[in-house]
Amino acid sequence: MNSTETIKTEILAIGCAMLDKGLVAGTWGNISARIPETSFVAITPSGRGYRELTANDVVVVDLTGKVMEGNLKPSSELPLHLAIYRARPDIQGIVHTHSVFASACAVARKIIPPIIEDLVQLVGGGVEVADYALPGTETLAKNIVVALGERNAVLMANHGVVGCGQSLVEGMMACELVEKAAQIYIYANQIGGAQLLSKEDVAIMHEFYVDYYRKRQQGSEN
Ligand SMILES: [Zn+2]
């Protein structure tokens, strides 16, 4: 399997995992990844059921959005995926979900502060809320890039979550950790309020993830 086929297969697996984990319903959400050693991106097509997708349905585009491969229309959120890839050379995979607790924070337009170890390790801090804009617009893409900064996840006001990382698996993990942290944050607020981690400890935990734990997960620790 060449790298394009490998990436397409990974996208299909993440699509089914998003459904299995209850992070999206139906055909909502979208997934993309850079194709290694090219300047192309593979992305889910618009409005197709994840369980029915085949590798041929995954669309390949360049960083301007021009379709290079595939007969279907790319996801309507293509602008936000491309904006993140253009702004963040380190990002290899992006997953967009509509999970319940994270969306509750996004609807209330409340950031999820740095409150729990796994979230701050992978995401690099709390999770900001990008300013509202209509789905699929360049304005939404711009707002997301600003709110994402150098971290690996962001909430979209009245919409959902974007998780990203150095692999598709890491992007998916970011979405799962944001959902888990949102649930913990909402529950903690019902029993007296969340206590935040210090900036210094967040930095230590994120550095540990970047320098050691990520490598261990990727099997490249030495
Ligand atoms: Zn969406």
PDB file of N, CA, C and O in Angstrom, residues 8-18 20 31:
ATOM      1  N   LYS A   8      -5.636   7.035   3.480  1.00  0.00           N
ATOM      2  CA  LYS A   8      -7.074   6.888   3.211  1.00  0.00           C
ATOM      3  C   LYS A   8      -7.676   5.805   4.109  1.00  0.00           C
ATOM      4  O   LYS A   8      -8.771   5.978   4.657  1.00  0.00           O
ATOM      5  N   THR A   9      -6.956   4.701   4.275  1.00  0.00           N
ATOM      6  CA  THR A   9      -7.443   3.612   5.131  1.00  0.00           C
ATOM      7  C   THR A   9      -7.542   4.066   6.588  1.00  0.00           C
ATOM      8  O   THR A   9      -8.498   3.741   7.285  1.00  0.00           O
ATOM      9  N   GLU A  10      -6.547   4.852   7.024  1.00  0.00           N
ATOM     10  CA  GLU A  10      -6.582   5.387   8.402  1.00  0.00           C
ATOM     11  C   GLU A  10      -7.788   6.296   8.594  1.00  0.00           C
ATOM     12  O   GLU A  10      -8.444   6.274   9.629  1.00  0.00           O
ATOM     13  N   ILE A  11      -8.093   7.106   7.578  1.00  0.00           N
ATOM     14  CA  ILE A  11      -9.246   8.023   7.663  1.00  0.00           C
ATOM     15  C   ILE A  11     -10.540   7.221   7.802  1.00  0.00           C
ATOM     16  O   ILE A  11     -11.414   7.565   8.615  1.00  0.00           O
ATOM     17  N   LEU A  12     -10.676   6.136   7.046  1.00  0.00           N
ATOM     18  CA  LEU A  12     -11.879   5.303   7.147  1.00  0.00           C
ATOM     19  C   LEU A  12     -12.020   4.733   8.561  1.00  0.00           C
ATOM     20  O   LEU A  12     -13.124   4.710   9.122  1.00  0.00           O
ATOM     21  N   ALA A  13     -10.893   4.289   9.138  1.00  0.00           N
ATOM     22  CA  ALA A  13     -10.928   3.700  10.487  1.00  0.00           C
ATOM     23  C   ALA A  13     -11.326   4.752  11.524  1.00  0.00           C
ATOM     24  O   ALA A  13     -12.124   4.480  12.427  1.00  0.00           O
ATOM     25  N   ILE A  14     -10.781   5.966  11.393  1.00  0.00           N
ATOM     26  CA  ILE A  14     -11.106   7.034  12.357  1.00  0.00           C
ATOM     27  C   ILE A  14     -12.592   7.405  12.217  1.00  0.00           C
ATOM     28  O   ILE A  14     -13.273   7.682  13.211  1.00  0.00           O
ATOM     29  N   GLY A  15     -13.113   7.395  10.998  1.00  0.00           N
ATOM     30  CA  GLY A  15     -14.535   7.706  10.783  1.00  0.00           C
ATOM     31  C   GLY A  15     -15.428   6.747  11.542  1.00  0.00           C
ATOM     32  O   GLY A  15     -16.359   7.174  12.245  1.00  0.00           O
ATOM     33  N   CYS A  16     -15.136   5.456  11.458  1.00  0.00           N
ATOM     34  CA  CYS A  16     -15.932   4.455  12.186  1.00  0.00           C
ATOM     35  C   CYS A  16     -15.746   4.632  13.699  1.00  0.00           C
ATOM     36  O   CYS A  16     -16.704   4.514  14.463  1.00  0.00           O
ATOM     37  N   ALA A  17     -14.516   4.943  14.115  1.00  0.00           N
ATOM     38  CA  ALA A  17     -14.248   5.134  15.551  1.00  0.00           C
ATOM     39  C   ALA A  17     -15.028   6.334  16.105  1.00  0.00           C
ATOM     40  O   ALA A  17     -15.550   6.282  17.223  1.00  0.00           O
ATOM     41  N   MET A  18     -15.158   7.399  15.307  1.00  0.00           N
ATOM     42  CA  MET A  18     -15.931   8.581  15.758  1.00  0.00           C
ATOM     43  C   MET A  18     -17.382   8.196  16.031  1.00  0.00           C
ATOM     44  O   MET A  18     -17.980   8.656  16.995  1.00  0.00           O
ATOM     45  N   ASP A  20     -18.465   4.992  16.649  1.00  0.00           N
ATOM     46  CA  ASP A  20     -18.478   4.013  17.742  1.00  0.00           C
ATOM     47  C   ASP A  20     -18.369   4.698  19.105  1.00  0.00           C
ATOM     48  O   ASP A  20     -18.966   4.266  20.073  1.00  0.00           O
ATOM     49  N   ILE A  31     -12.713  14.485   8.679  1.00  0.00           N
ATOM     50  CA  ILE A  31     -11.370  14.008   9.033  1.00  0.00           C
ATOM     51  C   ILE A  31     -10.442  14.294   7.861  1.00  0.00           C
ATOM     52  O   ILE A  31     -10.823  14.093   6.703  1.00  0.00           O
TER      53      ILE A  31
END
